[in-house]
Amino acid sequence: MFVNAHQVVMLVFPEPIRQAVVGDAHFVFTYNKESGQYMGLLQGTEGVDSNLFVITTSGTIYSYTLAYKAQLEQTYYKVLKPEHISKEKQPDVKVQTFEHGLSRSEVKKYDSACERLLQYHGGKVKTRRRKKLRLRLEEWKYVGNQMYLVVSLKNKSDIDFKVGDVRVLVSRGRKGKKSSYQELELPVSYRYLEPEKIVAGGESRWVLVLPKMVVGTHEELKLEVGEVMGNRSLELRL
């Protein structure tokens, strides 16, 4: 790929850019790191040839050789997914689970919706910290008759966190009045990329899909994440 200093080369990827690295300082690749931008801009000055690696949010890796040319014939590239060279190894995740009776097209629909939600970072509906763990609900979205919860768990401790039960409950009534207070576990229709383990210093993001419900007066949703054979459970009241 040819670049120079007085023309801007635009690369548009099929997914938002997560990370980019150039081999030499006389080439510069810029993109918006905050908004999950699909587009990157490339320029360079005369010097030795170099290279560029771009990693998208799904872990797909693209590689390019960079060279200086005084006049460019092409300044726009739409990158196609088959052009990637590799994909990062994904963290250990549980097999996606779903209700009996879902067709392949419905599973594909869930996967597509969940993947789109995970492309964007930065949402902070509610956060809970405990024992160097940070549980966060990043997004709570209704799509049709389903409710999508984007969950992230960051492990700042020195010990791996083996994920146990992940439950969503609804409480009804007031705790002070035991006769009227009750908690009911909501059925999870689909779990997308729910992790088995979050390594020390690591973070995982996944999506829970549940039947749509509207929280009424004196009702509260609660997200619980437990640890396998441990006592580091977290609870997030929504």
PDB file of C-alpha atoms in Angstrom:
ATOM      1  CA  MET A   1       0.000   0.000   0.000  1.00  0.00           C
ATOM      2  CA  PHE A   2       1.435   3.378  -1.047  1.00  0.00           C
ATOM      3  CA  VAL A   3       1.179   6.567   1.040  1.00  0.00           C
ATOM      4  CA  ASN A   4       2.701  10.037   1.227  1.00  0.00           C
ATOM      5  CA  ALA A   5       2.574  13.161   3.377  1.00  0.00           C
ATOM      6  CA  HIS A   6       0.336  15.400   1.234  1.00  0.00           C
ATOM      7  CA  GLN A   7      -2.448  12.895   0.502  1.00  0.00           C
ATOM      8  CA  VAL A   8      -4.585  10.994   3.025  1.00  0.00           C
ATOM      9  CA  VAL A   9      -5.309   7.308   2.465  1.00  0.00           C
ATOM     10  CA  MET A  10      -8.592   6.075   3.974  1.00  0.00           C
ATOM     11  CA  LEU A  11      -9.156   2.445   5.024  1.00  0.00           C
ATOM     12  CA  VAL A  12     -12.706   1.369   5.910  1.00  0.00           C
ATOM     13  CA  PHE A  13     -12.996  -1.948   7.785  1.00  0.00           C
ATOM     14  CA  PRO A  14     -16.050  -4.237   8.147  1.00  0.00           C
ATOM     15  CA  GLU A  15     -15.863  -3.878  11.955  1.00  0.00           C
ATOM     16  CA  PRO A  16     -14.746  -1.125  14.367  1.00  0.00           C
ATOM     17  CA  ILE A  17     -10.984  -0.807  14.875  1.00  0.00           C
ATOM     18  CA  ARG A  18      -9.738  -1.852  18.306  1.00  0.00           C
ATOM     19  CA  GLN A  19      -5.982  -1.497  17.852  1.00  0.00           C
ATOM     20  CA  ALA A  20      -3.481  -0.526  15.162  1.00  0.00           C
ATOM     21  CA  VAL A  21       0.331  -0.710  15.081  1.00  0.00           C
ATOM     22  CA  VAL A  22       2.735   0.670  12.467  1.00  0.00           C
ATOM     23  CA  GLY A  23       6.305  -0.608  12.164  1.00  0.00           C
ATOM     24  CA  ASP A  24       8.102   2.723  11.733  1.00  0.00           C
ATOM     25  CA  ALA A  25       7.489   6.236  13.029  1.00  0.00           C
ATOM     26  CA  HIS A  26       7.478   7.889   9.602  1.00  0.00           C
ATOM     27  CA  PHE A  27       4.108   6.212   8.913  1.00  0.00           C
ATOM     28  CA  VAL A  28       1.051   7.305  10.922  1.00  0.00           C
ATOM     29  CA  PHE A  29      -2.320   5.548  11.172  1.00  0.00           C
ATOM     30  CA  THR A  30      -5.055   7.440  13.061  1.00  0.00           C
ATOM     31  CA  TYR A  31      -8.577   6.425  14.103  1.00  0.00           C
ATOM     32  CA  ASN A  32     -11.081   7.394  16.796  1.00  0.00           C
ATOM     33  CA  LYS A  33     -10.305   5.141  19.754  1.00  0.00           C
ATOM     34  CA  GLU A  34     -13.261   6.349  21.798  1.00  0.00           C
ATOM     35  CA  SER A  35     -16.172   5.789  19.416  1.00  0.00           C
ATOM     36  CA  GLY A  36     -15.242   2.439  17.861  1.00  0.00           C
ATOM     37  CA  GLN A  37     -14.626   3.854  14.405  1.00  0.00           C
ATOM     38  CA  TYR A  38     -14.664   1.729  11.231  1.00  0.00           C
ATOM     39  CA  MET A  39     -12.442   4.191   9.355  1.00  0.00           C
ATOM     40  CA  GLY A  40      -8.706   4.858   9.710  1.00  0.00           C
ATOM     41  CA  LEU A  41      -6.463   7.444   8.018  1.00  0.00           C
ATOM     42  CA  LEU A  42      -2.936   6.686   6.845  1.00  0.00           C
ATOM     43  CA  GLN A  43      -0.057   8.994   5.881  1.00  0.00           C
ATOM     44  CA  GLY A  44       3.727   8.688   5.653  1.00  0.00           C
ATOM     45  CA  THR A  45       6.976  10.390   4.681  1.00  0.00           C
ATOM     46  CA  GLU A  46       9.786   9.124   2.491  1.00  0.00           C
ATOM     47  CA  GLY A  47      11.926   6.410   4.045  1.00  0.00           C
ATOM     48  CA  VAL A  48      12.266   2.655   4.369  1.00  0.00           C
ATOM     49  CA  ASP A  49       9.245   0.427   3.725  1.00  0.00           C
ATOM     50  CA  SER A  50       7.298  -0.646   6.794  1.00  0.00           C
ATOM     51  CA  ASN A  51       4.080  -2.428   7.732  1.00  0.00           C
ATOM     52  CA  LEU A  52       0.716  -1.948   9.456  1.00  0.00           C
ATOM     53  CA  PHE A  53      -1.310  -4.322  11.629  1.00  0.00           C
ATOM     54  CA  VAL A  54      -4.969  -3.560  12.384  1.00  0.00           C
ATOM     55  CA  ILE A  55      -7.079  -5.565  14.852  1.00  0.00           C
ATOM     56  CA  THR A  56     -10.866  -5.112  14.857  1.00  0.00           C
ATOM     57  CA  THR A  57     -13.242  -5.575  17.796  1.00  0.00           C
ATOM     58  CA  SER A  58     -13.881  -9.236  16.924  1.00  0.00           C
ATOM     59  CA  GLY A  59     -10.137  -9.993  17.078  1.00  0.00           C
ATOM     60  CA  THR A  60      -9.716 -10.185  13.299  1.00  0.00           C
ATOM     61  CA  ILE A  61      -6.185  -9.199  12.202  1.00  0.00           C
ATOM     62  CA  TYR A  62      -5.294  -7.371   8.973  1.00  0.00           C
ATOM     63  CA  SER A  63      -1.740  -6.808   7.688  1.00  0.00           C
ATOM     64  CA  TYR A  64      -0.367  -4.366   5.089  1.00  0.00           C
ATOM     65  CA  THR A  65       3.033  -3.477   3.666  1.00  0.00           C
ATOM     66  CA  LEU A  66       3.583   0.292   3.541  1.00  0.00           C
ATOM     67  CA  ALA A  67       5.739   2.193   1.061  1.00  0.00           C
ATOM     68  CA  TYR A  68       6.209   5.855   0.130  1.00  0.00           C
ATOM     69  CA  LYS A  69       5.089   7.134  -3.278  1.00  0.00           C
ATOM     70  CA  ALA A  70       5.155  10.778  -4.378  1.00  0.00           C
ATOM     71  CA  GLN A  71       1.809  10.623  -6.186  1.00  0.00           C
ATOM     72  CA  LEU A  72      -0.990   8.228  -5.278  1.00  0.00           C
ATOM     73  CA  GLU A  73      -3.394   6.679  -7.759  1.00  0.00           C
ATOM     74  CA  GLN A  74      -5.677   5.285  -5.028  1.00  0.00           C
ATOM     75  CA  THR A  75      -6.527   6.909  -1.687  1.00  0.00           C
ATOM     76  CA  TYR A  76      -9.592   4.893  -0.605  1.00  0.00           C
ATOM     77  CA  TYR A  77      -9.719   1.194   0.339  1.00  0.00           C
ATOM     78  CA  LYS A  78     -12.807  -0.701   1.490  1.00  0.00           C
ATOM     79  CA  VAL A  79     -11.439  -3.684   3.365  1.00  0.00           C
ATOM     80  CA  LEU A  80     -13.257  -6.998   2.931  1.00  0.00           C
ATOM     81  CA  LYS A  81     -13.380  -9.551   5.732  1.00  0.00           C
ATOM     82  CA  PRO A  82     -11.791 -12.373   3.630  1.00  0.00           C
ATOM     83  CA  GLU A  83      -8.623 -10.225   3.401  1.00  0.00           C
ATOM     84  CA  HIS A  84      -7.741 -10.811   7.052  1.00  0.00           C
ATOM     85  CA  ILE A  85      -4.703 -12.958   7.860  1.00  0.00           C
ATOM     86  CA  SER A  86      -5.685 -14.396  11.230  1.00  0.00           C
ATOM     87  CA  LYS A  87      -7.848 -14.069  14.294  1.00  0.00           C
ATOM     88  CA  GLU A  88      -6.883 -13.643  17.926  1.00  0.00           C
ATOM     89  CA  LYS A  89      -7.471 -16.606  20.208  1.00  0.00           C
ATOM     90  CA  GLN A  90     -10.756 -16.034  22.013  1.00  0.00           C
ATOM     91  CA  PRO A  91     -11.022 -16.409  25.806  1.00  0.00           C
ATOM     92  CA  ASP A  92     -12.599 -19.540  27.255  1.00  0.00           C
ATOM     93  CA  VAL A  93     -16.349 -19.132  27.002  1.00  0.00           C
ATOM     94  CA  LYS A  94     -19.274 -21.350  27.805  1.00  0.00           C
ATOM     95  CA  VAL A  95     -21.193 -22.816  24.915  1.00  0.00           C
ATOM     96  CA  GLN A  96     -24.065 -20.527  23.958  1.00  0.00           C
ATOM     97  CA  THR A  97     -27.230 -21.860  25.537  1.00  0.00           C
ATOM     98  CA  PHE A  98     -30.781 -21.194  24.511  1.00  0.00           C
ATOM     99  CA  GLU A  99     -34.346 -22.282  24.998  1.00  0.00           C
ATOM    100  CA  HIS A 100     -35.506 -25.477  23.341  1.00  0.00           C
ATOM    101  CA  GLY A 101     -37.378 -24.912  20.119  1.00  0.00           C
ATOM    102  CA  LEU A 102     -35.276 -22.046  18.744  1.00  0.00           C
ATOM    103  CA  SER A 103     -34.608 -22.341  15.042  1.00  0.00           C
ATOM    104  CA  ARG A 104     -31.227 -21.739  13.451  1.00  0.00           C
ATOM    105  CA  SER A 105     -32.461 -18.444  12.045  1.00  0.00           C
ATOM    106  CA  GLU A 106     -33.492 -17.296  15.531  1.00  0.00           C
ATOM    107  CA  VAL A 107     -30.083 -18.261  16.943  1.00  0.00           C
ATOM    108  CA  LYS A 108     -28.416 -16.382  14.086  1.00  0.00           C
ATOM    109  CA  LYS A 109     -30.596 -13.359  14.849  1.00  0.00           C
ATOM    110  CA  TYR A 110     -29.527 -13.443  18.509  1.00  0.00           C
ATOM    111  CA  ASP A 111     -25.850 -13.796  17.553  1.00  0.00           C
ATOM    112  CA  SER A 112     -26.062 -10.842  15.177  1.00  0.00           C
ATOM    113  CA  ALA A 113     -27.802  -8.584  17.706  1.00  0.00           C
ATOM    114  CA  CYS A 114     -25.391  -9.555  20.498  1.00  0.00           C
ATOM    115  CA  GLU A 115     -22.320  -9.006  18.324  1.00  0.00           C
ATOM    116  CA  ARG A 116     -23.516  -5.517  17.388  1.00  0.00           C
ATOM    117  CA  LEU A 117     -24.043  -4.630  21.035  1.00  0.00           C
ATOM    118  CA  LEU A 118     -20.550  -5.830  21.989  1.00  0.00           C
ATOM    119  CA  GLN A 119     -18.917  -3.672  19.313  1.00  0.00           C
ATOM    120  CA  TYR A 120     -19.470  -0.559  21.415  1.00  0.00           C
ATOM    121  CA  HIS A 121     -17.828   0.125  24.765  1.00  0.00           C
ATOM    122  CA  GLY A 122     -18.397   2.798  27.361  1.00  0.00           C
ATOM    123  CA  GLY A 123     -21.931   2.196  28.594  1.00  0.00           C
ATOM    124  CA  LYS A 124     -22.382   2.399  32.363  1.00  0.00           C
ATOM    125  CA  VAL A 125     -25.936   1.659  33.453  1.00  0.00           C
ATOM    126  CA  LYS A 126     -24.809   0.374  36.875  1.00  0.00           C
ATOM    127  CA  THR A 127     -21.498  -0.697  38.455  1.00  0.00           C
ATOM    128  CA  ARG A 128     -20.595  -2.717  41.569  1.00  0.00           C
ATOM    129  CA  ARG A 129     -17.094  -3.249  42.985  1.00  0.00           C
ATOM    130  CA  ARG A 130     -16.131  -5.913  45.507  1.00  0.00           C
ATOM    131  CA  LYS A 131     -12.880  -7.710  46.361  1.00  0.00           C
ATOM    132  CA  LYS A 132     -11.009  -6.199  43.392  1.00  0.00           C
ATOM    133  CA  LEU A 133     -13.793  -7.271  41.018  1.00  0.00           C
ATOM    134  CA  ARG A 134     -15.875  -4.844  38.980  1.00  0.00           C
ATOM    135  CA  LEU A 135     -19.262  -5.974  37.734  1.00  0.00           C
ATOM    136  CA  ARG A 136     -20.947  -3.610  35.309  1.00  0.00           C
ATOM    137  CA  LEU A 137     -24.139  -3.532  33.301  1.00  0.00           C
ATOM    138  CA  GLU A 138     -23.087  -1.636  30.174  1.00  0.00           C
ATOM    139  CA  GLU A 139     -26.397  -1.634  28.348  1.00  0.00           C
ATOM    140  CA  TRP A 140     -30.018  -2.598  28.893  1.00  0.00           C
ATOM    141  CA  LYS A 141     -31.884  -2.691  25.601  1.00  0.00           C
ATOM    142  CA  TYR A 142     -35.268  -3.913  24.389  1.00  0.00           C
ATOM    143  CA  VAL A 143     -35.406  -5.505  20.929  1.00  0.00           C
ATOM    144  CA  GLY A 144     -38.845  -6.765  19.963  1.00  0.00           C
ATOM    145  CA  ASN A 145     -40.096  -9.002  22.748  1.00  0.00           C
ATOM    146  CA  GLN A 146     -36.612  -9.604  24.140  1.00  0.00           C
ATOM    147  CA  MET A 147     -34.452  -7.787  26.687  1.00  0.00           C
ATOM    148  CA  TYR A 148     -30.670  -7.635  26.091  1.00  0.00           C
ATOM    149  CA  LEU A 149     -28.248  -7.057  28.969  1.00  0.00           C
ATOM    150  CA  VAL A 150     -24.596  -6.331  28.140  1.00  0.00           C
ATOM    151  CA  VAL A 151     -22.515  -7.449  31.126  1.00  0.00           C
ATOM    152  CA  SER A 152     -18.815  -6.919  31.854  1.00  0.00           C
ATOM    153  CA  LEU A 153     -16.710  -8.298  34.673  1.00  0.00           C
ATOM    154  CA  LYS A 154     -13.181  -7.050  35.329  1.00  0.00           C
ATOM    155  CA  ASN A 155     -10.857  -9.039  37.571  1.00  0.00           C
ATOM    156  CA  LYS A 156      -8.275  -6.761  39.188  1.00  0.00           C
ATOM    157  CA  SER A 157      -7.221  -9.401  41.696  1.00  0.00           C
ATOM    158  CA  ASP A 158      -4.260 -11.778  41.492  1.00  0.00           C
ATOM    159  CA  ILE A 159      -6.519 -14.854  41.329  1.00  0.00           C
ATOM    160  CA  ASP A 160      -8.466 -16.172  38.341  1.00  0.00           C
ATOM    161  CA  PHE A 161     -12.242 -15.903  38.704  1.00  0.00           C
ATOM    162  CA  LYS A 162     -14.110 -19.051  37.610  1.00  0.00           C
ATOM    163  CA  VAL A 163     -17.603 -17.953  36.684  1.00  0.00           C
ATOM    164  CA  GLY A 164     -20.403 -19.937  38.307  1.00  0.00           C
ATOM    165  CA  ASP A 165     -24.108 -19.142  38.168  1.00  0.00           C
ATOM    166  CA  VAL A 166     -25.098 -15.958  36.354  1.00  0.00           C
ATOM    167  CA  ARG A 167     -28.697 -15.159  37.248  1.00  0.00           C
ATOM    168  CA  VAL A 168     -31.190 -12.355  36.735  1.00  0.00           C
ATOM    169  CA  LEU A 169     -33.917 -12.044  39.344  1.00  0.00           C
ATOM    170  CA  VAL A 170     -36.875  -9.773  39.896  1.00  0.00           C
ATOM    171  CA  SER A 171     -37.888  -8.840  43.428  1.00  0.00           C
ATOM    172  CA  ARG A 172     -41.433  -7.813  44.225  1.00  0.00           C
ATOM    173  CA  GLY A 173     -42.705  -6.090  47.319  1.00  0.00           C
ATOM    174  CA  ARG A 174     -40.800  -4.493  50.176  1.00  0.00           C
ATOM    175  CA  LYS A 175     -38.141  -6.250  52.215  1.00  0.00           C
ATOM    176  CA  GLY A 176     -39.563  -4.893  55.441  1.00  0.00           C
ATOM    177  CA  LYS A 177     -42.769  -6.800  54.834  1.00  0.00           C
ATOM    178  CA  LYS A 178     -41.647 -10.397  54.551  1.00  0.00           C
ATOM    179  CA  SER A 179     -45.118 -11.694  53.790  1.00  0.00           C
ATOM    180  CA  SER A 180     -45.274  -9.705  50.551  1.00  0.00           C
ATOM    181  CA  TYR A 181     -41.602  -9.784  49.468  1.00  0.00           C
ATOM    182  CA  GLN A 182     -40.494 -12.396  46.955  1.00  0.00           C
ATOM    183  CA  GLU A 183     -37.700 -12.991  44.442  1.00  0.00           C
ATOM    184  CA  LEU A 184     -38.225 -14.826  41.178  1.00  0.00           C
ATOM    185  CA  GLU A 185     -35.457 -15.950  38.816  1.00  0.00           C
ATOM    186  CA  LEU A 186     -36.076 -14.921  35.215  1.00  0.00           C
ATOM    187  CA  PRO A 187     -35.425 -17.462  32.457  1.00  0.00           C
ATOM    188  CA  VAL A 188     -32.416 -16.593  30.269  1.00  0.00           C
ATOM    189  CA  SER A 189     -33.288 -17.224  26.621  1.00  0.00           C
ATOM    190  CA  TYR A 190     -29.709 -16.963  25.340  1.00  0.00           C
ATOM    191  CA  ARG A 191     -26.180 -16.470  26.656  1.00  0.00           C
ATOM    192  CA  TYR A 192     -23.678 -15.000  24.198  1.00  0.00           C
ATOM    193  CA  LEU A 193     -19.945 -15.394  25.000  1.00  0.00           C
ATOM    194  CA  GLU A 194     -20.571 -15.911  28.706  1.00  0.00           C
ATOM    195  CA  PRO A 195     -17.088 -16.762  30.070  1.00  0.00           C
ATOM    196  CA  GLU A 196     -16.015 -19.792  32.037  1.00  0.00           C
ATOM    197  CA  LYS A 197     -13.062 -17.978  33.565  1.00  0.00           C
ATOM    198  CA  ILE A 198     -11.728 -14.441  33.849  1.00  0.00           C
ATOM    199  CA  VAL A 199      -7.991 -14.496  34.351  1.00  0.00           C
ATOM    200  CA  ALA A 200      -6.248 -12.275  36.904  1.00  0.00           C
ATOM    201  CA  GLY A 201      -6.043  -8.785  35.447  1.00  0.00           C
ATOM    202  CA  GLY A 202      -8.480  -9.659  32.657  1.00  0.00           C
ATOM    203  CA  GLU A 203     -11.961  -8.596  31.635  1.00  0.00           C
ATOM    204  CA  SER A 204     -14.840 -10.295  29.821  1.00  0.00           C
ATOM    205  CA  ARG A 205     -17.972  -8.898  28.186  1.00  0.00           C
ATOM    206  CA  TRP A 206     -21.019 -10.946  27.298  1.00  0.00           C
ATOM    207  CA  VAL A 207     -24.733 -10.642  26.599  1.00  0.00           C
ATOM    208  CA  LEU A 208     -27.764 -12.135  28.342  1.00  0.00           C
ATOM    209  CA  VAL A 209     -31.049 -12.297  26.428  1.00  0.00           C
ATOM    210  CA  LEU A 210     -34.268 -12.573  28.427  1.00  0.00           C
ATOM    211  CA  PRO A 211     -37.979 -12.231  27.728  1.00  0.00           C
ATOM    212  CA  LYS A 212     -38.982  -8.575  27.775  1.00  0.00           C
ATOM    213  CA  MET A 213     -40.317  -7.255  31.048  1.00  0.00           C
ATOM    214  CA  VAL A 214     -41.044  -3.797  32.392  1.00  0.00           C
ATOM    215  CA  VAL A 215     -40.094  -3.178  36.016  1.00  0.00           C
ATOM    216  CA  GLY A 216     -43.096  -1.872  37.887  1.00  0.00           C
ATOM    217  CA  THR A 217     -43.637  -0.094  41.193  1.00  0.00           C
ATOM    218  CA  HIS A 218     -41.986  -1.896  44.126  1.00  0.00           C
ATOM    219  CA  GLU A 219     -40.133  -4.167  41.665  1.00  0.00           C
ATOM    220  CA  GLU A 220     -36.390  -4.393  41.117  1.00  0.00           C
ATOM    221  CA  LEU A 221     -34.117  -6.368  38.820  1.00  0.00           C
ATOM    222  CA  LYS A 222     -30.996  -7.960  40.243  1.00  0.00           C
ATOM    223  CA  LEU A 223     -27.996  -9.456  38.440  1.00  0.00           C
ATOM    224  CA  GLU A 224     -25.968 -12.055  40.323  1.00  0.00           C
ATOM    225  CA  VAL A 225     -22.607 -13.540  39.299  1.00  0.00           C
ATOM    226  CA  GLY A 226     -21.211 -16.316  41.453  1.00  0.00           C
ATOM    227  CA  GLU A 227     -17.796 -17.945  41.645  1.00  0.00           C
ATOM    228  CA  VAL A 228     -17.236 -21.698  41.285  1.00  0.00           C
ATOM    229  CA  MET A 229     -15.968 -23.099  44.603  1.00  0.00           C
ATOM    230  CA  GLY A 230     -15.384 -19.587  45.943  1.00  0.00           C
ATOM    231  CA  ASN A 231     -16.998 -16.812  47.933  1.00  0.00           C
ATOM    232  CA  ARG A 232     -16.482 -13.845  45.597  1.00  0.00           C
ATOM    233  CA  SER A 233     -20.058 -13.426  44.425  1.00  0.00           C
ATOM    234  CA  LEU A 234     -21.302 -10.094  43.130  1.00  0.00           C
ATOM    235  CA  GLU A 235     -24.772  -8.584  43.098  1.00  0.00           C
ATOM    236  CA  LEU A 236     -25.937  -5.668  41.007  1.00  0.00           C
ATOM    237  CA  ARG A 237     -29.326  -4.094  41.718  1.00  0.00           C
ATOM    238  CA  LEU A 238     -30.776  -2.386  38.653  1.00  0.00           C
TER     239      LEU A 238
END
